[in-house]
Amino acid sequence: MSVQPAAVRLSGLRYRWPRAREDCLAVDALTIAAGERVFLRGPSGSGKTTLLSLVGGVVLAQAGTMEVAGRSLGALSAGARDRFRADHVGFVFQLFNLLPWLSGRDNILLACRFSPQRRARVAAAGSTPAAEAARLAARLDLPADLLDRPAAQLSVGQQQRVAAARALIGRPGLVVADEPTSALDADRQQAFIDLLLEECAAAGAALLFVSHDQRLAVHFDRVLDLAALNRAGGAGEGAR
Ligand SMILES: Nc1ncnc2c1ncn2[C@@H]1O[C@H](COP(=O)(O)OP(=O)(O)O)[C@@H](O)[C@H]1O
Ligand SMILES: [Mg+2]
């Protein structure tokens, strides 16, 4: 079996938001192994979401290197970065970012529509995007009739599970979740994290899970504290 590249490998990374007076992030080195489950904590404003934007290639660092699945994001054009992200990184955003007028099912399928590689991986597993969306929805306790409703008509907890299915479909090598449980009560937080961990394990995906809630850390292979990792002074006093 070939050795898999690290899910994330960054080195000498420095990032400053446009018009900010100080760097937001300065991280010497960070590696997340393939399949590793990492809990990233840090107070509000410490740069957690910014780091995820860099991991996703949404923004590019001014210095240093950022590799995802062995690919250096700085070497890719903006369009190639968008395609790479669609193929290899599943995002669960803080506010889910579902398209409200699309059904839950179509929100999940969108991830495949934008990614030839996700479609290919679904096909290689002997399935179809529609069947895989249904499997993940069932796995996440989303009844089929709910999936036909526009996302705007789903409860917060249901939207969150749709967002998780969208991130997971087509088995990206890395799933990134930005405080996805902040709107849930403790029982549902637990259930959601269990599902995310199980589905990532089944897919062999690494999971980078961001939260300021330290109690959730016990479920992960490793805990990273961004305040300790980040040498920049500008986090928490940026442009907004
Ligand atoms: N789009 C943006 N433009 C300018 N500054 C930003 C932007 N997003 C975040 N920042 C700044 O970067 C710093 C870190 O923010 P963020 O990464 O959102 O922290 P966290 O997710 O840990 O709460 C803050 O000072 C914030 O004001
Ligand atoms: Mg944040």
Coordinates of N, CA and C and ligand atoms in Angstrom, one line a residue:
M1 N 0.8 -1.2 0.0 CA 0.0 0.0 0.0 C 0.9 1.2 0.0
S2 N 0.5 2.2 -0.8 CA 1.3 3.4 -0.9 C 1.0 4.3 0.4
V3 N 2.1 5.0 0.8 CA 2.0 5.9 1.9 C 1.1 7.1 1.5
Q4 N 0.1 7.4 2.3 CA -0.7 8.6 2.0 C 0.0 9.9 2.4
P5 N -0.1 10.9 1.6 CA 0.4 12.2 2.1 C -0.4 12.7 3.3
A6 N 0.2 13.6 4.1 CA -0.5 14.2 5.2 C -1.7 14.9 4.7
A7 N -2.8 14.9 5.5 CA -4.0 15.7 5.1 C -3.7 17.1 5.0
V8 N -3.0 17.7 6.0 CA -2.6 19.1 6.0 C -1.1 19.1 6.4
R9 N -0.3 19.9 5.7 CA 1.0 20.2 6.2 C 1.4 21.7 5.9
L10 N 1.6 22.4 6.9 CA 1.9 23.8 6.7 C 3.2 24.2 7.4
S11 N 3.9 25.1 6.8 CA 5.2 25.5 7.4 C 5.5 27.0 7.1
G12 N 5.9 27.6 8.2 CA 6.3 29.1 8.1 C 5.1 29.9 7.6
L13 N 3.9 29.6 8.0 CA 2.8 30.3 7.5 C 2.5 31.6 8.1
R14 N 2.3 32.6 7.3 CA 2.0 33.9 7.9 C 0.8 34.5 7.1
Y15 N -0.2 35.0 7.8 CA -1.3 35.6 7.1 C -1.8 36.9 7.7
R16 N -2.0 37.9 6.9 CA -2.6 39.1 7.4 C -3.8 39.5 6.5
W17 N -4.9 39.8 7.1 CA -6.1 40.3 6.4 C -5.8 41.6 5.7
P18 N -6.4 41.8 4.5 CA -6.2 43.1 3.9 C -6.6 44.3 4.8
R19 N -5.8 45.3 4.8 CA -6.0 46.5 5.6 C -5.7 46.3 7.1
A20 N -5.5 45.1 7.6 CA -5.1 44.9 9.0 C -3.7 45.4 9.2
R21 N -3.4 45.9 10.4 CA -2.1 46.4 10.7 C -1.2 45.3 11.2
E22 N -1.7 44.2 11.7 CA -0.8 43.2 12.2 C -1.2 41.8 11.5
D23 N -0.3 40.9 11.6 CA -0.6 39.5 11.1 C -1.7 38.9 12.0
C24 N -2.5 38.2 11.4 CA -3.6 37.4 12.1 C -3.0 36.1 12.5
L25 N -2.2 35.5 11.6 CA -1.7 34.1 11.9 C -0.2 34.1 11.6
A26 N 0.6 33.5 12.5 CA 2.0 33.1 12.2 C 2.2 31.8 12.9
V27 N 2.2 30.8 12.0 CA 2.3 29.4 12.6 C 3.5 28.7 11.9
D28 N 4.5 28.3 12.8 CA 5.7 27.7 12.3 C 5.5 26.4 11.5
A29 N 4.8 25.5 12.1 CA 4.6 24.2 11.5 C 3.4 23.5 12.1
L30 N 2.7 22.8 11.3 CA 1.5 22.0 11.7 C 1.3 20.9 10.7
T31 N 1.2 19.7 11.2 CA 0.9 18.6 10.3 C -0.3 17.8 10.8
I32 N -1.2 17.5 10.0 CA -2.4 16.6 10.3 C -2.3 15.4 9.4
A33 N -2.1 14.3 10.1 CA -1.9 13.0 9.3 C -3.2 12.6 8.6
A34 N -3.0 11.8 7.5 CA -4.2 11.3 6.8 C -5.0 10.5 7.9
G35 N -6.3 10.8 7.9 CA -7.2 10.1 8.8 C -7.2 10.6 10.2
E36 N -6.3 11.5 10.6 CA -6.2 11.9 12.0 C -7.4 12.8 12.3
R37 N -7.8 12.8 13.6 CA -9.0 13.6 14.1 C -8.4 14.6 15.1
V38 N -8.5 15.8 14.7 CA -7.9 16.9 15.4 C -8.9 17.9 15.9
F39 N -8.8 18.3 17.2 CA -9.7 19.3 17.8 C -8.9 20.6 17.9
L40 N -9.3 21.6 17.2 CA -8.6 22.9 17.3 C -9.4 23.9 18.1
R41 N -8.8 24.3 19.2 CA -9.5 25.2 20.1 C -8.8 26.6 20.1
G42 N -9.5 27.5 20.7 CA -8.9 28.9 20.8 C -10.0 29.8 21.1
P43 N -9.7 30.9 21.8 CA -10.8 31.9 22.1 C -11.3 32.5 20.8
S44 N -12.5 33.1 20.9 CA -13.1 33.9 19.8 C -12.1 34.9 19.3
G45 N -11.9 35.0 18.0 CA -11.0 36.0 17.5 C -9.6 35.6 17.4
S46 N -9.3 34.3 17.8 CA -7.9 33.9 17.8 C -7.4 33.4 16.4
G47 N -8.3 33.4 15.4 CA -7.9 33.0 14.0 C -8.2 31.6 13.6
K48 N -9.2 31.0 14.3 CA -9.5 29.6 13.9 C -10.2 29.6 12.5
T49 N -11.1 30.4 12.3 CA -11.8 30.4 11.0 C -10.8 30.9 9.9
T50 N -10.0 31.8 10.2 CA -9.0 32.2 9.3 C -8.1 31.0 8.9
L51 N -7.7 30.2 9.8 CA -6.8 29.1 9.5 C -7.6 28.1 8.6
L52 N -8.9 27.9 8.9 CA -9.6 27.0 8.0 C -9.7 27.6 6.6
S53 N -9.9 28.9 6.4 CA -9.9 29.5 5.1 C -8.6 29.3 4.4
L54 N -7.5 29.2 5.1 CA -6.2 28.9 4.5 C -6.1 27.5 4.1
V55 N -6.6 26.6 5.0 CA -6.6 25.2 4.7 C -7.4 24.9 3.4
G56 N -8.5 25.6 3.3 CA -9.4 25.4 2.1 C -8.9 26.1 0.9
G57 N -7.9 26.9 1.0 CA -7.4 27.7 -0.1 C -8.4 28.8 -0.5
V58 N -9.2 29.2 0.4 CA -10.1 30.3 0.2 C -9.3 31.6 0.2
V59 N -8.3 31.7 1.0 CA -7.3 32.8 1.0 C -5.9 32.2 1.0
L60 N -5.0 32.9 0.5 CA -3.6 32.5 0.4 C -2.7 33.2 1.4
A61 N -1.8 32.5 2.0 CA -0.9 33.1 2.9 C 0.1 34.0 2.2
Q62 N 0.6 35.1 2.9 CA 1.6 35.9 2.3 C 3.0 35.3 2.4
A63 N 3.1 34.3 3.3 CA 4.4 33.6 3.4 C 4.2 32.2 3.9
G64 N 5.1 31.4 3.5 CA 5.0 30.0 4.0 C 4.3 29.1 3.0
T65 N 4.2 27.8 3.3 CA 3.6 26.9 2.5 C 2.4 26.2 3.2
M66 N 1.4 25.9 2.4 CA 0.2 25.2 2.8 C -0.1 24.0 1.9
E67 N 0.1 22.8 2.4 CA -0.2 21.6 1.5 C -1.4 20.9 2.1
V68 N -2.3 20.5 1.2 CA -3.4 19.7 1.5 C -3.4 18.5 0.6
A69 N -3.4 17.3 1.2 CA -3.3 16.0 0.5 C -2.1 16.0 -0.4
G70 N -1.0 16.6 0.0 CA 0.2 16.6 -0.7 C 0.3 17.7 -1.8
R71 N -0.7 18.5 -2.0 CA -0.7 19.5 -3.0 C -0.5 20.9 -2.4
S72 N 0.4 21.6 -3.0 CA 0.7 23.0 -2.4 C -0.3 24.0 -3.0
L73 N -1.1 24.5 -2.1 CA -2.2 25.4 -2.6 C -1.7 26.7 -3.2
G74 N -0.5 27.2 -2.7 CA 0.0 28.4 -3.3 C 0.4 28.3 -4.8
A75 N 0.6 27.0 -5.2 CA 1.1 26.8 -6.6 C -0.1 26.7 -7.6
L76 N -1.4 26.7 -7.0 CA -2.5 26.6 -7.9 C -3.2 28.0 -8.2
S77 N -3.7 28.1 -9.4 CA -4.5 29.3 -9.7 C -5.8 29.3 -8.8
A78 N -6.5 30.5 -8.8 CA -7.7 30.6 -8.0 C -8.7 29.5 -8.4
G79 N -8.9 29.3 -9.7 CA -9.8 28.4 -10.2 C -9.5 27.0 -9.9
A80 N -8.2 26.7 -10.0 CA -7.7 25.3 -9.6 C -7.9 25.1 -8.1
R81 N -7.7 26.1 -7.3 CA -7.9 25.9 -5.9 C -9.3 25.7 -5.6
D82 N -10.3 26.3 -6.3 CA -11.7 26.1 -6.1 C -12.0 24.6 -6.4
R83 N -11.5 24.1 -7.6 CA -11.7 22.7 -8.0 C -11.1 21.8 -7.0
F84 N -9.9 22.1 -6.5 CA -9.2 21.2 -5.6 C -10.0 21.1 -4.3
R85 N -10.5 22.3 -3.8 CA -11.3 22.3 -2.6 C -12.6 21.4 -2.7
A86 N -13.2 21.6 -3.9 CA -14.5 20.9 -4.1 C -14.2 19.4 -4.1
D87 N -13.1 19.0 -4.7 CA -12.7 17.5 -4.7 C -12.3 17.0 -3.4
H88 N -11.5 17.7 -2.6 CA -10.8 17.1 -1.5 C -11.1 17.6 -0.1
V89 N -11.9 18.7 0.0 CA -12.2 19.2 1.4 C -13.7 19.3 1.5
G90 N -14.2 18.7 2.6 CA -15.6 18.9 2.9 C -15.7 19.9 4.1
F91 N -16.5 21.0 3.8 CA -16.6 22.0 4.9 C -18.0 21.9 5.5
V92 N -18.0 22.0 6.9 CA -19.2 22.2 7.6 C -19.1 23.6 8.3
F93 N -19.8 24.5 7.8 CA -19.6 25.9 8.3 C -20.4 26.2 9.5
Q94 N -20.0 27.2 10.2 CA -20.6 27.6 11.5 C -22.2 27.8 11.2
L95 N -22.5 28.5 10.2 CA -23.9 28.8 9.9 C -24.4 27.9 8.7
F96 N -23.7 26.8 8.5 CA -24.1 25.7 7.5 C -24.0 26.2 6.1
N97 N -24.3 27.4 5.7 CA -24.3 27.9 4.3 C -25.0 27.0 3.4
L98 N -26.2 26.5 3.7 CA -27.0 25.8 2.8 C -27.7 26.8 1.8
L99 N -28.0 26.4 0.6 CA -28.8 27.2 -0.3 C -30.3 27.1 0.1
P100 N -30.9 28.1 0.7 CA -32.2 28.0 1.4 C -33.3 27.5 0.5
W101 N -33.3 27.9 -0.8 CA -34.4 27.5 -1.7 C -34.2 26.1 -2.3
L102 N -33.0 25.5 -2.2 CA -32.8 24.2 -2.7 C -33.3 23.2 -1.6
S103 N -33.7 22.0 -2.0 CA -34.1 21.0 -1.0 C -32.8 20.5 -0.3
G104 N -33.0 19.9 0.8 CA -31.9 19.3 1.5 C -31.1 18.3 0.6
R105 N -31.8 17.5 -0.1 CA -31.2 16.5 -1.0 C -30.3 17.3 -2.0
D106 N -30.9 18.3 -2.7 CA -30.1 19.0 -3.7 C -28.9 19.7 -3.1
N107 N -29.0 20.2 -1.8 CA -27.9 20.8 -1.2 C -26.8 19.8 -1.0
I108 N -27.1 18.5 -0.6 CA -26.1 17.5 -0.5 C -25.5 17.1 -1.8
L109 N -26.4 17.0 -2.9 CA -25.9 16.6 -4.2 C -25.0 17.7 -4.9
L110 N -25.2 18.9 -4.4 CA -24.4 20.0 -5.0 C -22.9 19.7 -4.9
A111 N -22.5 19.1 -3.8 CA -21.1 18.8 -3.5 C -20.5 17.9 -4.6
C112 N -21.4 17.0 -5.1 CA -21.0 16.1 -6.2 C -21.0 16.8 -7.5
R113 N -22.0 17.7 -7.7 CA -22.2 18.4 -9.0 C -20.9 19.2 -9.3
F114 N -20.3 19.8 -8.2 CA -19.2 20.7 -8.4 C -17.9 19.9 -8.5
S115 N -17.9 18.6 -8.2 CA -16.7 17.8 -8.1 C -16.6 16.5 -8.9
P116 N -15.9 16.5 -10.0 CA -15.8 15.2 -10.7 C -15.2 14.1 -9.9
Q117 N -14.2 14.5 -9.0 CA -13.6 13.4 -8.2 C -14.5 12.8 -7.2
R118 N -15.4 13.7 -6.6 CA -16.4 13.1 -5.7 C -17.3 12.2 -6.4
R119 N -17.7 12.6 -7.6 CA -18.6 11.7 -8.4 C -17.9 10.4 -8.7
A120 N -16.6 10.5 -9.1 CA -15.8 9.3 -9.4 C -15.7 8.4 -8.2
R121 N -15.4 8.9 -7.0 CA -15.3 8.1 -5.8 C -16.6 7.4 -5.4
V122 N -17.7 8.1 -5.6 CA -19.0 7.5 -5.4 C -19.2 6.3 -6.4
A123 N -18.9 6.6 -7.6 CA -19.0 5.5 -8.6 C -18.1 4.3 -8.3
A124 N -16.9 4.6 -7.9 CA -15.9 3.6 -7.6 C -16.4 2.7 -6.4
A125 N -17.2 3.3 -5.6 CA -17.7 2.5 -4.4 C -19.0 1.8 -4.9
G126 N -19.3 1.8 -6.2 CA -20.5 1.1 -6.7 C -21.8 1.8 -6.4
S127 N -21.8 3.1 -6.1 CA -23.0 3.8 -5.8 C -23.3 4.9 -6.8
T128 N -24.3 5.7 -6.5 CA -24.7 6.9 -7.3 C -24.8 8.0 -6.3
P129 N -24.6 9.3 -6.8 CA -24.8 10.4 -5.9 C -26.1 10.4 -5.1
A130 N -27.2 10.0 -5.8 CA -28.5 10.0 -5.2 C -28.6 9.0 -4.1
A131 N -28.0 7.8 -4.4 CA -28.1 6.7 -3.4 C -27.2 7.0 -2.2
E132 N -26.1 7.7 -2.5 CA -25.1 8.0 -1.4 C -25.7 9.1 -0.5
A133 N -26.4 10.1 -1.2 CA -27.1 11.2 -0.4 C -28.1 10.5 0.5
A134 N -28.9 9.6 0.0 CA -29.9 8.9 0.8 C -29.3 8.1 1.9
R135 N -28.2 7.4 1.7 CA -27.5 6.7 2.7 C -27.0 7.6 3.8
L136 N -26.3 8.7 3.4 CA -25.8 9.6 4.5 C -27.0 10.2 5.3
A137 N -28.0 10.6 4.6 CA -29.2 11.2 5.2 C -29.8 10.2 6.3
A138 N -29.9 8.9 5.9 CA -30.4 7.9 6.8 C -29.5 7.8 8.0
R139 N -28.2 7.7 7.7 CA -27.2 7.6 8.7 C -27.2 8.8 9.7
L140 N -27.6 9.9 9.2 CA -27.7 11.2 10.0 C -29.1 11.4 10.6
D141 N -29.9 10.4 10.4 CA -31.3 10.5 11.0 C -32.1 11.6 10.3
L142 N -32.0 11.7 9.1 CA -32.8 12.7 8.3 C -33.8 11.9 7.5
P143 N -35.1 11.9 7.8 CA -36.1 11.1 7.0 C -36.1 11.6 5.6
A144 N -36.4 10.7 4.7 CA -36.4 11.0 3.2 C -37.4 12.2 2.9
D145 N -38.5 12.2 3.5 CA -39.5 13.3 3.2 C -39.0 14.6 3.6
L146 N -38.2 14.7 4.6 CA -37.6 16.0 5.0 C -36.6 16.5 4.0
L147 N -36.0 15.5 3.3 CA -35.0 15.9 2.3 C -35.6 16.6 1.1
D148 N -36.9 16.5 0.9 CA -37.5 17.1 -0.3 C -37.9 18.6 0.1
R149 N -37.8 18.9 1.3 CA -38.2 20.3 1.7 C -37.0 21.3 1.4
P150 N -37.4 22.5 1.1 CA -36.3 23.6 1.0 C -35.6 23.6 2.3
A151 N -34.3 23.9 2.2 CA -33.4 23.9 3.4 C -33.9 24.9 4.4
A152 N -34.5 26.0 3.9 CA -35.0 27.1 4.8 C -36.1 26.6 5.7
Q153 N -36.7 25.5 5.3 CA -37.8 25.0 6.2 C -37.4 23.9 7.2
L154 N -36.1 23.7 7.2 CA -35.6 22.7 8.2 C -35.1 23.3 9.5
S155 N -35.2 22.5 10.6 CA -34.8 23.1 11.8 C -33.2 23.2 11.8
V156 N -32.7 23.9 12.8 CA -31.3 24.1 12.8 C -30.5 22.8 12.9
G157 N -31.0 21.9 13.7 CA -30.4 20.6 13.8 C -30.4 19.8 12.5
Q158 N -31.5 19.9 11.8 CA -31.6 19.2 10.5 C -30.7 19.9 9.5
Q159 N -30.7 21.2 9.5 CA -29.8 21.9 8.5 C -28.3 21.4 8.8
Q160 N -28.0 21.3 10.0 CA -26.7 20.9 10.4 C -26.3 19.5 9.8
R161 N -27.3 18.6 9.9 CA -27.1 17.3 9.4 C -27.0 17.2 7.9
V162 N -27.8 18.1 7.2 CA -27.6 18.2 5.8 C -26.2 18.7 5.4
A163 N -25.8 19.7 6.2 CA -24.4 20.3 5.9 C -23.4 19.2 6.1
A164 N -23.6 18.4 7.1 CA -22.6 17.3 7.4 C -22.6 16.3 6.2
A165 N -23.8 15.9 5.7 CA -23.9 15.0 4.6 C -23.2 15.6 3.3
R166 N -23.4 16.9 3.1 CA -22.8 17.6 2.0 C -21.3 17.6 2.1
A167 N -20.8 17.7 3.3 CA -19.3 17.7 3.5 C -18.8 16.3 3.2
L168 N -19.6 15.3 3.6 CA -19.0 13.9 3.6 C -19.2 13.2 2.3
I169 N -20.2 13.6 1.5 CA -20.5 12.8 0.2 C -19.3 12.8 -0.7
G170 N -19.0 11.6 -1.3 CA -17.9 11.5 -2.2 C -16.6 11.5 -1.5
R171 N -16.6 11.3 -0.2 CA -15.4 11.0 0.6 C -14.2 11.9 0.3
P172 N -14.3 13.1 0.7 CA -13.1 14.0 0.6 C -12.1 13.5 1.6
G173 N -10.8 13.7 1.4 CA -9.8 13.2 2.3 C -9.7 14.0 3.6
L174 N -10.3 15.2 3.6 CA -10.3 16.1 4.7 C -11.7 16.7 4.9
V175 N -12.2 16.6 6.2 CA -13.4 17.3 6.5 C -13.1 18.3 7.6
V176 N -13.5 19.5 7.3 CA -13.3 20.7 8.2 C -14.6 21.2 8.7
A177 N -14.7 21.3 10.1 CA -15.9 21.8 10.7 C -15.6 22.9 11.6
D178 N -16.3 24.0 11.3 CA -16.1 25.3 12.1 C -17.2 25.5 13.1
E179 N -16.9 25.2 14.3 CA -17.9 25.4 15.4 C -19.3 24.9 15.0
P180 N -19.4 23.6 14.5 CA -20.7 23.2 14.0 C -21.7 22.9 15.0
T181 N -21.3 22.8 16.3 CA -22.3 22.3 17.3 C -22.7 23.5 18.2
S182 N -22.3 24.7 17.9 CA -22.6 25.8 18.8 C -24.1 26.1 19.0
A183 N -24.9 25.7 18.0 CA -26.3 26.0 18.1 C -27.1 24.8 18.7
L184 N -26.4 23.7 19.1 CA -27.1 22.5 19.6 C -27.0 22.4 21.1
D185 N -28.0 21.7 21.7 CA -27.9 21.4 23.1 C -26.9 20.2 23.3
A186 N -26.5 19.9 24.5 CA -25.4 19.0 24.8 C -25.7 17.6 24.2
D187 N -26.9 17.0 24.3 CA -27.2 15.7 23.8 C -27.0 15.6 22.3
R188 N -27.5 16.6 21.6 CA -27.4 16.6 20.1 C -25.9 16.9 19.7
Q189 N -25.2 17.7 20.4 CA -23.8 17.9 20.1 C -23.1 16.6 20.1
Q190 N -23.3 15.8 21.2 CA -22.7 14.5 21.3 C -23.0 13.6 20.1
A191 N -24.3 13.5 19.8 CA -24.7 12.7 18.7 C -24.1 13.1 17.3
F192 N -24.0 14.4 17.2 CA -23.5 15.0 15.9 C -22.0 14.7 15.8
I193 N -21.3 14.8 16.9 CA -19.8 14.6 16.8 C -19.6 13.1 16.6
D194 N -20.4 12.2 17.2 CA -20.2 10.8 17.0 C -20.4 10.4 15.6
L195 N -21.4 11.0 14.9 CA -21.7 10.7 13.5 C -20.6 11.2 12.6
L196 N -20.1 12.4 12.9 CA -19.0 13.0 12.1 C -17.8 12.1 12.2
L197 N -17.5 11.7 13.4 CA -16.3 10.9 13.6 C -16.4 9.5 13.0
E198 N -17.6 8.9 13.1 CA -17.8 7.6 12.5 C -17.7 7.7 10.9
E199 N -18.4 8.7 10.4 CA -18.4 8.8 8.9 C -17.0 9.1 8.4
C200 N -16.2 9.9 9.1 CA -14.9 10.3 8.7 C -14.0 9.0 8.8
A201 N -14.2 8.2 9.8 CA -13.4 7.0 9.9 C -13.8 6.0 8.8
A202 N -15.0 5.9 8.5 CA -15.5 5.0 7.4 C -14.9 5.4 6.1
A203 N -14.8 6.8 5.9 CA -14.3 7.3 4.6 C -12.7 7.4 4.6
G204 N -12.1 7.2 5.8 CA -10.7 7.4 5.9 C -10.3 8.9 5.8
A205 N -11.3 9.8 6.1 CA -11.0 11.2 6.1 C -10.4 11.7 7.4
A206 N -9.5 12.7 7.2 CA -9.0 13.4 8.4 C -10.1 14.4 8.8
L207 N -10.2 14.7 10.1 CA -11.2 15.7 10.5 C -10.5 16.8 11.3
L208 N -10.7 18.0 10.9 CA -10.2 19.2 11.6 C -11.5 19.9 12.2
F209 N -11.7 19.8 13.5 CA -12.9 20.2 14.1 C -12.6 21.4 15.0
V210 N -13.2 22.5 14.8 CA -13.0 23.7 15.5 C -14.1 24.0 16.5
S211 N -13.7 24.3 17.7 CA -14.6 24.7 18.7 C -13.9 25.4 19.8
H212 N -14.7 26.3 20.5 CA -14.1 26.9 21.7 C -14.5 26.1 23.0
D213 N -15.3 25.1 22.7 CA -15.9 24.3 23.9 C -14.9 23.1 24.2
Q214 N -14.1 23.3 25.2 CA -13.1 22.4 25.5 C -13.6 21.0 25.9
R215 N -14.9 20.9 26.3 CA -15.4 19.6 26.8 C -15.5 18.6 25.6
L216 N -15.6 19.1 24.4 CA -15.7 18.3 23.2 C -14.4 17.6 22.8
A217 N -13.3 18.1 23.4 CA -12.0 17.7 23.0 C -11.7 16.2 23.2
V218 N -12.3 15.6 24.2 CA -12.0 14.2 24.5 C -12.2 13.2 23.4
H219 N -13.0 13.6 22.4 CA -13.4 12.6 21.3 C -12.3 12.5 20.2
F220 N -11.2 13.3 20.4 CA -10.3 13.5 19.2 C -9.0 12.9 19.5
D221 N -8.2 12.6 18.5 CA -6.9 12.0 18.6 C -5.9 13.0 19.2
R222 N -6.1 14.3 18.9 CA -5.2 15.3 19.3 C -5.9 16.7 19.4
V223 N -5.4 17.4 20.4 CA -6.0 18.8 20.7 C -4.9 19.8 20.3
L224 N -5.3 20.8 19.5 CA -4.4 21.9 19.2 C -5.0 23.2 19.8
D225 N -4.1 23.9 20.4 CA -4.5 25.2 21.0 C -3.9 26.3 20.1
L226 N -4.8 27.0 19.4 CA -4.3 28.0 18.4 C -3.6 29.1 19.1
A227 N -4.0 29.5 20.3 CA -3.3 30.6 21.0 C -1.9 30.2 21.3
A228 N -1.6 28.9 21.5 CA -0.2 28.5 21.8 C 0.6 28.3 20.4
L229 N -0.2 28.0 19.4 CA 0.5 27.7 18.1 C 0.8 29.0 17.3
N230 N 0.0 30.0 17.6 CA 0.0 31.2 16.8 C 1.0 32.3 17.4
R231 N 2.0 32.7 16.7 CA 2.9 33.7 17.2 C 2.5 35.1 16.8
A232 N 1.5 35.3 16.0 CA 1.1 36.6 15.6 C 0.4 37.4 16.7
G233 N 0.6 38.7 16.6 CA 0.0 39.6 17.6 C -1.4 40.1 17.2
G234 N -1.7 40.0 15.9 CA -2.9 40.7 15.4 C -4.2 40.0 15.6
A235 N -4.2 38.7 16.0 CA -5.5 38.1 16.1 C -6.3 38.8 17.3
G236 N -7.5 39.0 17.0 CA -8.4 39.6 18.0 C -8.5 41.1 18.0
E237 N -7.6 41.7 17.1 CA -7.7 43.2 17.0 C -7.6 43.5 15.5
G238 N -8.2 42.7 14.7 CA -8.1 43.0 13.2 C -9.1 44.0 12.8
A239 N -9.5 44.0 11.5 CA -10.2 45.0 10.9 C -11.7 45.1 11.3
R240 N -12.1 44.0 11.9 CA -13.5 44.1 12.4 C -13.7 43.3 13.7
Ligands
LIG1 N1 -12.8 38.7 6.3 C1 -12.0 39.3 7.2 N2 -11.5 40.5 6.9 C2 -10.7 41.2 7.8 N3 -10.4 40.7 9.0 C3 -10.9 39.5 9.3 C4 -11.8 38.8 8.4 N4 -12.1 37.6 9.1 C5 -11.6 37.6 10.3 N5 -10.8 38.7 10.4 C6 -10.0 39.1 11.7 O1 -9.1 38.0 11.9 C7 -9.0 37.8 13.3 C8 -9.4 36.3 13.6 O2 -10.7 36.1 13.2 P1 -11.3 34.6 13.1 O3 -10.4 33.8 12.3 O4 -12.7 34.7 12.6 O5 -11.3 34.1 14.6 P2 -12.1 32.9 15.3 O6 -12.6 32.0 14.2 O7 -11.0 32.2 16.2 O8 -13.1 33.5 16.2 C9 -10.0 38.7 14.0 O9 -9.2 39.8 14.4 C10 -10.9 39.2 12.9 O10 -11.3 40.5 13.1
MG2 MG -14.6 31.5 13.9

